[in-house]
Amino acid sequence: MNGGDEVVAASADPSLPLEWRFSQVFGERSAGEEVQEVDIISAIEFDNSGNHLATGDRGGRVVLFERTDTNNSSGTRRELEEADYPLRHPEFRYKTEFQSHDPEFDYLKSLEIEEKINKIRWCQTANGALFLLSTNDKTIKFWKVQDKKIKKICDMNSDPSRTIGNGTVASSSNSNITSSCLVNGGVSEVNNSLCTDFSLPPGGISSLRLPVVVTSHESSPMARCRRVYAHAHDYHINSISNNSDGETFISADDLRINLWNLEISNQSFNIVDVKPAKMEDLSEVITSAEFHPTHCNMLAYSSSKGSIRLIDLRQSALCDSHSKLFEEPEQAGPKSFFTEIIASVSDIKFAKEGRYLLSRDYMTLKLWDINMDAGPVATFQVHEYLKPKLCDLYENDSIFDKFECCISGNGLRAATGSYSNLFRVFGVAPGSTETATLEASRNPMRRHVPIPSRPSRTLSSITRVVSRGSESPGVDGNTNALDYTTKLLHLAWHPNENSIACAAANSLYMYYA
C-alpha cells in the first residue's frame, strides 16, 4: 500500500519544480477487474488540519481516513524544517465508513433520487469529534464522527466456555468460576427449549451475580447523523461550502443558492436566485459556489457561460446584483457550436489567503485576482489537443464532464484532472513555467514529458495571461491514445503540504513531493 519508506527532506526553495512520488493507494483493482458503479469515488476532501481525508462514492457511502505519521516526530513542520529534520511523506490509514445517503423516490415528481455523494465539506472539530457535511442531489446531512469506548458485560454466573450462538448459555457454572465477560451484549439466560443438556451444579447456585457493564480501553469510531437539511432545492445540488464563521454554510443548485445555519435544519434563506420569470428566457445556470476563506460576508459562484460573480452578503438580503464580475474578454473571430459549452465553469476554489480564485472549464484552468476583474491573471491549457475532437466528445457526452480543480496551501501550484486517468500540476506563481503531467498509478511519472511553454501575451498593463500546457493533438504526454472512459474528475490538495489525493474510478491514489 505504501510507496516505500524513504525519507524526504523538505525543499529549501518552494518555487523549484517538484518531483512527484507515489505514496499510497486504497482500493486498487487488479488487471481486468470490473468496477462496480456504486464503488466509484465521487467526492474527495481534506480537513483543515490535513490529518483526515474523506471520500464519498456513488453508493452513498462516506469513507474516512486518518493520518498515521503525525506522531513520529515532535514539533511543527516549520520547526522540523528549520532544524533540518528529515520528513516522511504523509501516510494515511482507513478509519471508518458509514452509509450517508440511500436511494429515494420523489412521488410528487416521479423522480428517482440517487444516493451518490456530490460533495463533502469538513466542519470545525469540537471535543475530539469530527464533523462534516455530505450531500446528494437533494438532501444535505450533518455528521458527527467520534471514538466511542467499547462496553462489555461482565461478572456473571455463566461459564463463557459453554456458550452457544448469540451468547445463550448452554450450561450454568457454579459460583467458584472466575468472573468473565460477554462482549457486545451477549445474553446469558437459560433457555431450556434450546439447551437440553442444562443442569444445575450440585447444591445449586449459592449466589447470583448481576451483570455489570464495564467500559474497556478499546474504542471504535461511530458516525451519527446530527441534522438533515432537506426540501430546499428543486434542482440538483452541485455545491456546498462552509463559512469561515463556523456557523453557516451555503448550498447551490442550478438556479438558487441557499444560506443555512448548522443548528437549524428546517429553515434556509435564499440569497441568489437566477430563475427567470419564464423558463424560456433561461440563458445560464449556476455551476459552482464557494465561500471566501476568511471574509464571512463574501462568496463567489460560477455560471455555465464561463463567468464568475463575487457577491457581498452585506449589500442586500437577496443578492440580485454582484459586487464584481470575472469573465474572459470577448474573443475576436467566429464562434462555434461548442464555444459556450466548453466555456462552462465546472469548479472554483479560493486560495488559502483568499486573494486568488482558481476556476476550471472544460479546456483550461484559470487563475483570477479578485482585485482585478479585467481578465484572468493566468490561463493554463489542460488538454488543448482535444479541440479537433469536440464533435466526438459531444456525441459521447464527454464534453459535459465536470473536472474539479485544487490549489496548494501556499498558493504556488494548482492541479486538475484529465482523461486516461491523468492529472496535471501547474506552477501558478508569477514567472513560473512548471508543468507536470502525471498518471494515477503506482508510477505517476510514466507518461510525463516536459512540455515547452508558450510565450505569454499581454492583454493590458494590468492583467497578464500566461498560456501553458499545450500538447500534440489526440495523444497524451507520451504519445498514447487517450481513453475517454477513464477520467480523473476528483482530486484534493493537502492544506499544508505538497500532497495530492485523486480518484481513479474506485481507487484512491495519493502522491507527495
Short mmCIF file of C-alpha atoms in Angstrom, two decimals:
data_model
loop_
_atom_site.label_atom_id
_atom_site.label_comp_id
_atom_site.label_asym_id
_atom_site.label_seq_id
_atom_site.Cartn_x
_atom_site.Cartn_y
_atom_site.Cartn_z
CA MET A 1 0.00 0.00 0.00
CA ASN A 2 2.82 2.38 0.82
CA GLY A 3 5.26 3.66 -1.75
CA GLY A 4 8.41 2.86 0.21
CA ASP A 5 9.79 4.10 3.49
CA GLU A 6 12.22 6.60 2.05
CA VAL A 7 12.69 9.82 3.99
CA VAL A 8 12.26 13.06 2.07
CA ALA A 9 13.78 16.35 3.15
CA ALA A 10 11.74 19.48 2.52
CA SER A 11 12.83 21.60 -0.40
CA ALA A 12 14.62 24.78 0.57
CA ASP A 13 13.17 26.72 -2.35
CA PRO A 14 9.38 26.25 -2.72
CA SER A 15 9.48 27.75 -6.23
CA LEU A 16 11.63 24.91 -7.64
CA PRO A 17 9.78 22.32 -9.75
CA LEU A 18 8.50 19.44 -7.68
CA GLU A 19 9.33 15.78 -8.21
CA TRP A 20 6.19 13.79 -7.54
CA ARG A 21 6.32 10.32 -5.99
CA PHE A 22 3.75 7.65 -5.32
CA SER A 23 2.68 7.41 -1.67
CA GLN A 24 -0.34 5.14 -1.18
CA VAL A 25 -3.31 3.58 -2.89
CA PHE A 26 -6.58 2.39 -1.37
CA GLY A 27 -8.96 0.12 -3.27
CA GLU A 28 -6.52 -0.71 -6.06
CA ARG A 29 -8.12 -3.02 -8.58
CA SER A 30 -6.32 -5.82 -10.34
CA ALA A 31 -5.97 -6.01 -14.11
CA GLY A 32 -9.24 -6.94 -15.75
CA GLU A 33 -11.27 -6.49 -12.56
CA GLU A 34 -14.67 -4.96 -13.22
CA VAL A 35 -15.52 -1.86 -11.24
CA GLN A 36 -18.95 -1.69 -9.67
CA GLU A 37 -20.83 1.54 -10.32
CA VAL A 38 -21.59 2.09 -6.63
CA ASP A 39 -17.88 1.92 -5.74
CA ILE A 40 -16.77 4.79 -7.98
CA ILE A 41 -15.49 7.72 -5.91
CA SER A 42 -17.47 10.93 -6.48
CA ALA A 43 -16.02 13.34 -3.85
CA ILE A 44 -12.70 13.92 -2.04
CA GLU A 45 -11.91 16.41 0.72
CA PHE A 46 -9.11 17.03 3.25
CA ASP A 47 -9.99 18.65 6.55
CA ASN A 48 -8.35 21.95 7.56
CA SER A 49 -5.58 20.24 9.53
CA GLY A 50 -4.80 17.75 6.79
CA ASN A 51 -4.92 14.90 9.30
CA HIS A 52 -8.17 13.48 7.95
CA LEU A 53 -9.40 12.71 4.45
CA ALA A 54 -12.96 11.90 3.42
CA THR A 55 -14.22 10.31 0.21
CA GLY A 56 -17.77 9.77 -1.00
CA ASP A 57 -18.92 7.32 -3.65
CA ARG A 58 -21.87 6.71 -5.92
CA GLY A 59 -23.27 4.19 -3.47
CA GLY A 60 -23.91 6.94 -0.90
CA ARG A 61 -21.08 5.89 1.42
CA VAL A 62 -18.55 8.16 3.11
CA VAL A 63 -15.15 6.67 3.93
CA LEU A 64 -12.78 8.41 6.37
CA PHE A 65 -9.00 8.09 6.51
CA GLU A 66 -6.70 9.39 9.23
CA ARG A 67 -3.05 10.29 9.14
CA THR A 68 -0.68 7.95 10.94
CA ASP A 69 2.73 9.66 10.64
CA THR A 70 1.98 12.78 12.70
CA ASN A 71 3.28 11.27 15.94
CA ASN A 72 6.59 10.06 14.53
CA SER A 73 8.36 13.30 15.47
CA SER A 74 7.64 16.21 17.77
CA GLY A 75 7.33 19.84 16.72
CA THR A 76 5.56 21.58 13.88
CA ARG A 77 6.52 21.05 10.26
CA ARG A 78 8.14 24.51 10.10
CA GLU A 79 10.20 23.80 13.23
CA LEU A 80 11.34 20.48 11.78
CA GLU A 81 12.30 22.14 8.50
CA GLU A 82 14.31 24.81 10.30
CA ALA A 83 16.08 22.10 12.30
CA ASP A 84 16.77 20.22 9.04
CA TYR A 85 14.83 17.24 10.39
CA PRO A 86 14.07 14.66 7.68
CA LEU A 87 10.36 14.46 6.98
CA ARG A 88 8.44 11.36 5.96
CA HIS A 89 5.76 11.59 3.36
CA PRO A 90 2.16 11.69 4.65
CA GLU A 91 0.70 8.27 5.40
CA PHE A 92 -2.98 7.58 5.94
CA ARG A 93 -4.96 4.60 7.11
CA TYR A 94 -8.58 3.58 6.92
CA LYS A 95 -10.57 4.91 9.88
CA THR A 96 -14.24 4.14 9.32
CA GLU A 97 -17.08 4.33 6.82
CA PHE A 98 -20.82 4.88 7.03
CA GLN A 99 -23.86 4.99 4.77
CA SER A 100 -24.61 8.67 4.34
CA HIS A 101 -27.43 8.58 1.77
CA ASP A 102 -29.83 5.98 0.43
CA PRO A 103 -31.75 5.99 -2.85
CA GLU A 104 -35.10 7.75 -2.62
CA PHE A 105 -38.09 8.37 -4.83
CA ASP A 106 -39.96 11.65 -5.17
CA TYR A 107 -43.54 10.54 -5.71
CA LEU A 108 -44.81 14.04 -6.50
CA LYS A 109 -42.38 14.47 -9.39
CA SER A 110 -41.98 10.76 -10.21
CA LEU A 111 -38.24 11.24 -9.87
CA GLU A 112 -35.62 8.86 -8.59
CA ILE A 113 -33.06 10.49 -6.27
CA GLU A 114 -29.66 8.85 -6.45
CA GLU A 115 -27.64 8.10 -3.34
CA LYS A 116 -24.43 9.38 -5.00
CA ILE A 117 -22.39 11.78 -2.83
CA ASN A 118 -21.89 15.03 -4.77
CA LYS A 119 -19.82 16.98 -2.23
CA ILE A 120 -18.22 16.61 1.19
CA ARG A 121 -17.15 19.51 3.40
CA TRP A 122 -15.43 19.30 6.79
CA CYS A 123 -16.66 21.47 9.64
CA GLN A 124 -14.89 22.66 12.77
CA THR A 125 -13.92 19.96 15.25
CA ALA A 126 -15.12 20.03 18.86
CA ASN A 127 -14.39 17.85 21.90
CA GLY A 128 -12.31 15.42 19.87
CA ALA A 129 -15.18 14.72 17.46
CA LEU A 130 -15.13 15.18 13.69
CA PHE A 131 -17.99 16.97 11.90
CA LEU A 132 -18.71 17.01 8.20
CA LEU A 133 -21.42 17.82 5.67
CA SER A 134 -22.33 15.49 2.82
CA THR A 135 -24.91 15.93 0.09
CA ASN A 136 -26.51 14.07 -2.76
CA ASP A 137 -28.76 15.71 -5.37
CA LYS A 138 -31.43 16.82 -2.90
CA THR A 139 -30.50 16.32 0.75
CA ILE A 140 -27.64 17.60 2.91
CA LYS A 141 -26.66 15.79 6.10
CA PHE A 142 -24.55 16.89 9.07
CA TRP A 143 -22.49 14.05 10.54
CA LYS A 144 -20.62 13.65 13.81
CA VAL A 145 -17.87 11.01 14.00
CA GLN A 146 -16.42 10.25 17.40
CA ASP A 147 -14.44 7.45 19.00
CA LYS A 148 -16.63 5.59 21.48
CA LYS A 149 -15.36 3.27 24.18
CA ILE A 150 -16.46 -0.34 23.70
CA LYS A 151 -18.63 -1.60 26.56
CA LYS A 152 -18.69 -5.18 27.76
CA ILE A 153 -21.00 -7.11 30.11
CA CYS A 154 -19.00 -8.70 32.91
CA ASP A 155 -19.25 -10.55 36.24
CA MET A 156 -21.98 -13.12 35.67
CA ASN A 157 -22.65 -16.69 36.82
CA SER A 158 -22.34 -18.01 33.29
CA ASP A 159 -19.41 -20.05 32.02
CA PRO A 160 -18.17 -18.44 28.78
CA SER A 161 -16.61 -21.73 27.69
CA ARG A 162 -20.06 -23.27 27.35
CA THR A 163 -21.95 -20.63 25.40
CA ILE A 164 -23.60 -21.09 22.06
CA GLY A 165 -24.64 -18.69 19.31
CA ASN A 166 -25.93 -15.22 20.24
CA GLY A 167 -24.47 -15.53 23.74
CA THR A 168 -27.07 -18.03 25.04
CA VAL A 169 -25.67 -20.08 27.91
CA ALA A 170 -25.57 -23.82 27.29
CA SER A 171 -24.76 -24.71 30.87
CA SER A 172 -24.53 -22.74 34.05
CA SER A 173 -21.44 -22.76 36.24
CA ASN A 174 -21.00 -22.68 39.97
CA SER A 175 -20.14 -19.61 41.92
CA ASN A 176 -16.45 -20.50 42.15
CA ILE A 177 -15.82 -19.77 38.48
CA THR A 178 -13.95 -16.53 37.98
CA SER A 179 -15.98 -13.62 36.65
CA SER A 180 -15.93 -13.26 32.87
CA CYS A 181 -17.23 -11.01 30.13
CA LEU A 182 -19.58 -11.47 27.23
CA VAL A 183 -18.67 -8.98 24.53
CA ASN A 184 -21.25 -6.95 22.59
CA GLY A 185 -24.07 -7.56 24.98
CA GLY A 186 -24.33 -11.34 24.81
CA VAL A 187 -27.45 -12.59 26.62
CA SER A 188 -26.72 -15.02 29.45
CA GLU A 189 -30.10 -16.53 30.14
CA VAL A 190 -31.05 -20.17 30.22
CA ASN A 191 -33.41 -21.39 27.54
CA ASN A 192 -34.49 -24.97 28.20
CA SER A 193 -36.13 -25.26 24.80
CA LEU A 194 -32.74 -24.62 23.16
CA CYS A 195 -30.42 -26.23 25.71
CA THR A 196 -31.45 -29.76 26.63
CA ASP A 197 -28.19 -30.51 28.46
CA PHE A 198 -28.65 -27.75 31.03
CA SER A 199 -28.34 -28.87 34.70
CA LEU A 200 -27.74 -27.04 37.96
CA PRO A 201 -24.47 -27.73 39.76
CA PRO A 202 -24.63 -29.87 42.93
CA GLY A 203 -26.08 -27.84 45.72
CA GLY A 204 -27.41 -25.23 43.33
CA ILE A 205 -26.04 -21.75 42.74
CA SER A 206 -25.05 -20.25 46.05
CA SER A 207 -25.21 -16.65 44.87
CA LEU A 208 -26.44 -14.69 41.89
CA ARG A 209 -24.17 -12.07 40.39
CA LEU A 210 -25.94 -9.43 38.35
CA PRO A 211 -24.25 -8.41 35.05
CA VAL A 212 -22.02 -5.34 35.21
CA VAL A 213 -21.35 -3.11 32.19
CA VAL A 214 -17.63 -2.32 32.01
CA THR A 215 -16.01 0.17 29.66
CA SER A 216 -12.90 -1.27 28.07
CA HIS A 217 -9.79 0.53 26.91
CA GLU A 218 -10.66 -0.18 23.27
CA SER A 219 -12.52 2.40 21.20
CA SER A 220 -14.30 2.37 17.87
CA PRO A 221 -15.34 5.32 15.66
CA MET A 222 -19.08 5.84 15.48
CA ALA A 223 -20.91 8.06 12.97
CA ARG A 224 -24.17 9.72 13.89
CA CYS A 225 -26.34 11.96 11.74
CA ARG A 226 -26.98 15.12 13.72
CA ARG A 227 -29.17 17.01 11.25
CA VAL A 228 -30.82 16.64 7.86
CA TYR A 229 -31.29 19.69 5.61
CA ALA A 230 -33.93 18.71 3.08
CA HIS A 231 -36.69 20.06 0.80
CA ALA A 232 -34.91 23.32 -0.07
CA HIS A 233 -33.79 22.63 -3.66
CA ASP A 234 -35.93 21.97 -6.71
CA TYR A 235 -32.87 21.21 -8.80
CA HIS A 236 -29.79 19.09 -8.23
CA ILE A 237 -27.36 20.36 -5.60
CA ASN A 238 -23.92 20.92 -7.16
CA SER A 239 -22.08 22.67 -4.30
CA ILE A 240 -21.90 23.11 -0.56
CA SER A 241 -19.42 25.40 1.19
CA ASN A 242 -18.69 26.24 4.82
CA ASN A 243 -18.48 29.80 6.03
CA SER A 244 -15.42 30.99 7.94
CA ASP A 245 -17.71 31.97 10.86
CA GLY A 246 -18.15 28.27 11.65
CA GLU A 247 -21.91 28.68 11.99
CA THR A 248 -23.35 28.84 8.47
CA PHE A 249 -22.93 27.21 5.06
CA ILE A 250 -24.35 27.56 1.57
CA SER A 251 -25.84 25.04 -0.83
CA ALA A 252 -26.24 25.71 -4.54
CA ASP A 253 -28.25 24.12 -7.30
CA ASP A 254 -28.68 25.15 -10.95
CA LEU A 255 -30.76 28.24 -10.19
CA ARG A 256 -30.54 29.09 -6.49
CA ILE A 257 -28.10 29.43 -3.61
CA ASN A 258 -29.39 28.96 -0.07
CA LEU A 259 -27.81 30.03 3.22
CA TRP A 260 -28.15 27.67 6.19
CA ASN A 261 -27.33 27.75 9.88
CA LEU A 262 -25.75 24.49 11.02
CA GLU A 263 -28.05 24.40 14.07
CA ILE A 264 -31.30 24.96 12.12
CA SER A 265 -32.34 22.29 9.65
CA ASN A 266 -35.90 23.33 8.85
CA GLN A 267 -35.20 26.81 7.53
CA SER A 268 -32.84 28.36 4.99
CA PHE A 269 -32.54 31.75 3.29
CA ASN A 270 -32.44 32.11 -0.47
CA ILE A 271 -29.63 34.57 -1.24
CA VAL A 272 -29.20 34.07 -5.00
CA ASP A 273 -31.98 33.30 -7.48
CA VAL A 274 -31.25 33.37 -11.21
CA LYS A 275 -34.51 31.73 -12.26
CA PRO A 276 -36.24 33.95 -14.87
CA ALA A 277 -39.96 34.66 -14.92
CA LYS A 278 -40.22 32.43 -17.98
CA MET A 279 -38.03 29.38 -18.25
CA GLU A 280 -37.77 30.04 -21.99
CA ASP A 281 -35.61 33.05 -21.11
CA LEU A 282 -33.12 30.96 -19.14
CA SER A 283 -29.65 31.60 -20.56
CA GLU A 284 -27.27 30.34 -17.86
CA VAL A 285 -27.21 28.23 -14.71
CA ILE A 286 -25.13 28.13 -11.55
CA THR A 287 -22.38 25.51 -11.73
CA SER A 288 -20.39 26.00 -8.51
CA ALA A 289 -20.34 28.18 -5.38
CA GLU A 290 -17.70 28.80 -2.73
CA PHE A 291 -17.42 30.94 0.41
CA HIS A 292 -14.41 33.22 0.81
CA PRO A 293 -11.93 31.51 3.20
CA THR A 294 -11.56 34.50 5.58
CA HIS A 295 -14.36 37.02 4.87
CA CYS A 296 -17.65 35.56 6.08
CA ASN A 297 -19.69 38.07 4.05
CA MET A 298 -18.21 37.20 0.65
CA LEU A 299 -18.81 34.30 -1.69
CA ALA A 300 -18.31 33.53 -5.37
CA TYR A 301 -20.34 31.47 -7.80
CA SER A 302 -19.71 30.44 -11.38
CA SER A 303 -22.04 30.01 -14.32
CA SER A 304 -22.39 27.91 -17.45
CA LYS A 305 -21.41 30.95 -19.54
CA GLY A 306 -17.92 31.00 -18.07
CA SER A 307 -18.39 33.97 -15.75
CA ILE A 308 -17.69 34.18 -12.01
CA ARG A 309 -19.59 36.57 -9.75
CA LEU A 310 -18.38 37.82 -6.39
CA ILE A 311 -21.19 38.88 -4.06
CA ASP A 312 -21.28 40.64 -0.69
CA LEU A 313 -23.96 39.48 1.73
CA ARG A 314 -23.94 42.90 3.41
CA GLN A 315 -25.42 44.60 0.35
CA SER A 316 -28.89 43.05 0.48
CA ALA A 317 -30.77 40.01 1.69
CA LEU A 318 -31.28 38.78 -1.89
CA CYS A 319 -28.06 39.27 -3.82
CA ASP A 320 -29.55 40.05 -7.22
CA SER A 321 -26.53 42.16 -8.12
CA HIS A 322 -22.87 41.24 -7.81
CA SER A 323 -20.03 43.33 -6.50
CA LYS A 324 -17.59 42.03 -9.11
CA LEU A 325 -17.83 40.07 -12.35
CA PHE A 326 -14.95 37.99 -13.66
CA GLU A 327 -15.10 36.76 -17.23
CA GLU A 328 -12.81 36.20 -20.18
CA PRO A 329 -12.59 39.18 -22.55
CA GLU A 330 -14.58 38.69 -25.75
CA GLN A 331 -12.51 36.81 -28.30
CA ALA A 332 -12.41 38.10 -31.86
CA GLY A 333 -13.41 35.76 -34.65
CA PRO A 334 -16.25 33.32 -35.34
CA LYS A 335 -17.80 31.20 -32.62
CA SER A 336 -18.61 27.53 -32.96
CA PHE A 337 -21.48 25.47 -31.58
CA PHE A 338 -19.17 24.26 -28.79
CA THR A 339 -17.83 27.67 -27.71
CA GLU A 340 -20.34 28.17 -24.89
CA ILE A 341 -20.30 24.50 -23.82
CA ILE A 342 -16.55 24.38 -23.23
CA ALA A 343 -16.65 27.81 -21.53
CA SER A 344 -18.88 26.49 -18.74
CA VAL A 345 -17.04 26.61 -15.39
CA SER A 346 -17.20 23.25 -13.61
CA ASP A 347 -15.40 24.16 -10.37
CA ILE A 348 -13.96 27.14 -8.47
CA LYS A 349 -11.61 27.20 -5.48
CA PHE A 350 -10.29 30.10 -3.41
CA ALA A 351 -6.62 30.12 -2.50
CA LYS A 352 -5.94 29.87 1.23
CA GLU A 353 -5.34 33.58 1.78
CA GLY A 354 -8.42 34.48 -0.30
CA ARG A 355 -6.95 36.87 -2.87
CA TYR A 356 -6.76 34.46 -5.78
CA LEU A 357 -9.51 32.30 -7.24
CA LEU A 358 -8.98 29.20 -9.36
CA SER A 359 -11.54 28.10 -11.95
CA ARG A 360 -11.77 25.11 -14.27
CA ASP A 361 -13.67 24.94 -17.53
CA TYR A 362 -13.55 22.06 -19.98
CA MET A 363 -10.33 23.06 -21.74
CA THR A 364 -8.45 25.32 -19.35
CA LEU A 365 -7.53 26.19 -15.79
CA LYS A 366 -7.67 29.91 -14.97
CA LEU A 367 -6.28 31.94 -12.08
CA TRP A 368 -8.10 35.13 -11.09
CA ASP A 369 -7.12 38.01 -8.81
CA ILE A 370 -10.26 39.21 -7.02
CA ASN A 371 -8.81 42.74 -7.06
CA MET A 372 -8.63 42.72 -10.88
CA ASP A 373 -11.68 41.97 -12.98
CA ALA A 374 -10.19 42.78 -16.39
CA GLY A 375 -9.44 39.11 -17.04
CA PRO A 376 -7.64 36.08 -15.62
CA VAL A 377 -4.11 36.52 -14.32
CA ALA A 378 -3.05 33.27 -15.99
CA THR A 379 -4.59 30.62 -18.22
CA PHE A 380 -3.30 27.05 -18.36
CA GLN A 381 -4.20 24.69 -21.21
CA VAL A 382 -5.18 21.32 -19.76
CA HIS A 383 -5.87 19.37 -22.96
CA GLU A 384 -5.88 21.75 -25.89
CA TYR A 385 -5.29 18.80 -28.22
CA LEU A 386 -8.97 17.90 -27.80
CA LYS A 387 -10.19 20.90 -29.80
CA PRO A 388 -10.35 18.97 -33.11
CA LYS A 389 -12.31 16.20 -31.34
CA LEU A 390 -15.07 18.31 -29.81
CA CYS A 391 -17.70 16.80 -32.12
CA ASP A 392 -16.83 13.26 -30.99
CA LEU A 393 -16.75 14.40 -27.36
CA TYR A 394 -20.21 15.89 -27.79
CA GLU A 395 -21.56 12.68 -29.29
CA ASN A 396 -20.41 10.57 -26.33
CA ASP A 397 -21.32 13.27 -23.76
CA SER A 398 -17.72 13.59 -22.57
CA ILE A 399 -17.82 17.30 -23.32
CA PHE A 400 -20.14 17.67 -20.30
CA ASP A 401 -17.67 16.07 -17.84
CA LYS A 402 -17.15 18.23 -14.78
CA PHE A 403 -13.49 18.29 -13.76
CA GLU A 404 -12.56 19.64 -10.35
CA CYS A 405 -9.51 21.74 -9.50
CA CYS A 406 -7.43 22.37 -6.38
CA ILE A 407 -4.72 24.78 -5.27
CA SER A 408 -1.83 24.20 -2.86
CA GLY A 409 -1.82 25.65 0.63
CA ASN A 410 0.97 28.09 -0.23
CA GLY A 411 -0.84 29.17 -3.42
CA LEU A 412 2.13 28.38 -5.67
CA ARG A 413 0.65 25.46 -7.62
CA ALA A 414 -2.66 24.16 -8.90
CA ALA A 415 -3.84 20.79 -10.14
CA THR A 416 -6.73 19.40 -12.18
CA GLY A 417 -7.67 16.15 -13.90
CA SER A 418 -7.93 14.93 -17.47
CA TYR A 419 -8.62 11.72 -19.41
CA SER A 420 -6.75 8.39 -19.29
CA ASN A 421 -6.54 8.89 -15.51
CA LEU A 422 -4.07 11.75 -16.00
CA PHE A 423 -3.84 14.86 -13.87
CA ARG A 424 -1.80 17.99 -14.41
CA VAL A 425 0.08 20.22 -11.98
CA PHE A 426 0.89 23.84 -12.91
CA GLY A 427 3.03 26.42 -11.19
CA VAL A 428 0.81 29.48 -10.77
CA ALA A 429 3.35 31.79 -9.13
CA PRO A 430 4.44 34.79 -11.26
CA GLY A 431 7.21 33.75 -13.65
CA SER A 432 6.79 30.02 -13.01
CA THR A 433 6.94 27.68 -16.01
CA GLU A 434 6.38 24.48 -14.01
CA THR A 435 4.13 21.97 -15.73
CA ALA A 436 3.78 18.26 -14.92
CA THR A 437 1.57 15.53 -16.32
CA LEU A 438 1.06 12.54 -14.02
CA GLU A 439 -0.91 9.33 -14.18
CA ALA A 440 -2.98 7.93 -11.35
CA SER A 441 -0.93 4.76 -10.93
CA ARG A 442 1.99 3.47 -8.89
CA ASN A 443 4.32 5.11 -11.40
CA PRO A 444 2.92 8.65 -11.74
CA MET A 445 5.73 9.94 -13.98
CA ARG A 446 5.34 7.15 -16.53
CA ARG A 447 3.67 9.43 -19.07
CA HIS A 448 5.45 12.61 -18.11
CA VAL A 449 7.25 14.52 -20.85
CA PRO A 450 8.48 18.10 -20.33
CA ILE A 451 6.19 20.42 -22.27
CA PRO A 452 7.51 23.70 -23.66
CA SER A 453 5.63 26.76 -22.56
CA ARG A 454 4.04 29.17 -24.97
CA PRO A 455 5.10 32.81 -24.96
CA SER A 456 2.84 34.95 -22.83
CA ARG A 457 0.66 37.57 -24.42
CA THR A 458 -0.25 40.84 -22.74
CA LEU A 459 -3.89 41.86 -22.51
CA SER A 460 -3.35 45.16 -20.77
CA SER A 461 -0.95 46.90 -18.46
CA ILE A 462 -2.79 45.35 -15.50
CA THR A 463 -3.56 41.78 -16.47
CA ARG A 464 -1.22 39.20 -17.96
CA VAL A 465 -2.39 35.90 -19.40
CA VAL A 466 0.04 33.02 -19.49
CA SER A 467 -0.97 30.11 -21.70
CA ARG A 468 0.91 26.91 -20.94
CA GLY A 469 0.47 23.20 -21.26
CA SER A 470 -0.39 22.65 -24.92
CA GLU A 471 0.41 19.24 -26.34
CA SER A 472 0.26 17.38 -29.63
CA PRO A 473 -3.31 16.63 -30.77
CA GLY A 474 -5.04 13.38 -29.97
CA VAL A 475 -2.42 11.94 -27.62
CA ASP A 476 -1.24 12.42 -24.07
CA GLY A 477 2.23 13.46 -22.96
CA ASN A 478 3.75 10.14 -24.02
CA THR A 479 2.05 9.73 -27.42
CA ASN A 480 -0.51 7.27 -26.03
CA ALA A 481 -4.07 7.32 -27.33
CA LEU A 482 -6.42 8.87 -24.76
CA ASP A 483 -9.10 6.79 -23.09
CA TYR A 484 -12.19 8.94 -22.59
CA THR A 485 -13.86 6.33 -20.37
CA THR A 486 -11.17 6.67 -17.68
CA LYS A 487 -11.38 10.23 -16.43
CA LEU A 488 -9.91 11.78 -13.32
CA LEU A 489 -12.63 14.16 -12.14
CA HIS A 490 -11.95 14.47 -8.41
CA LEU A 491 -8.79 15.45 -6.56
CA ALA A 492 -7.73 17.40 -3.47
CA TRP A 493 -4.53 19.10 -2.32
CA HIS A 494 -3.31 18.73 1.26
CA PRO A 495 -3.80 22.12 3.02
CA ASN A 496 -0.27 22.31 4.46
CA GLU A 497 1.95 20.06 2.34
CA ASN A 498 2.64 19.13 -1.26
CA SER A 499 0.46 16.06 -1.24
CA ILE A 500 -2.38 15.25 -3.64
CA ALA A 501 -5.19 12.71 -3.31
CA CYS A 502 -7.04 11.79 -6.51
CA ALA A 503 -9.72 9.31 -7.51
CA ALA A 504 -9.41 6.93 -10.45
CA ALA A 505 -12.75 5.09 -10.56
CA ASN A 506 -12.94 3.21 -7.21
CA SER A 507 -9.24 3.67 -6.35
CA LEU A 508 -7.81 6.44 -4.19
CA TYR A 509 -4.24 7.37 -5.11
CA MET A 510 -2.01 9.63 -3.04
CA TYR A 511 1.19 11.39 -4.12
CA TYR A 512 3.73 13.64 -2.43
CA ALA A 513 6.62 15.88 -3.46
#
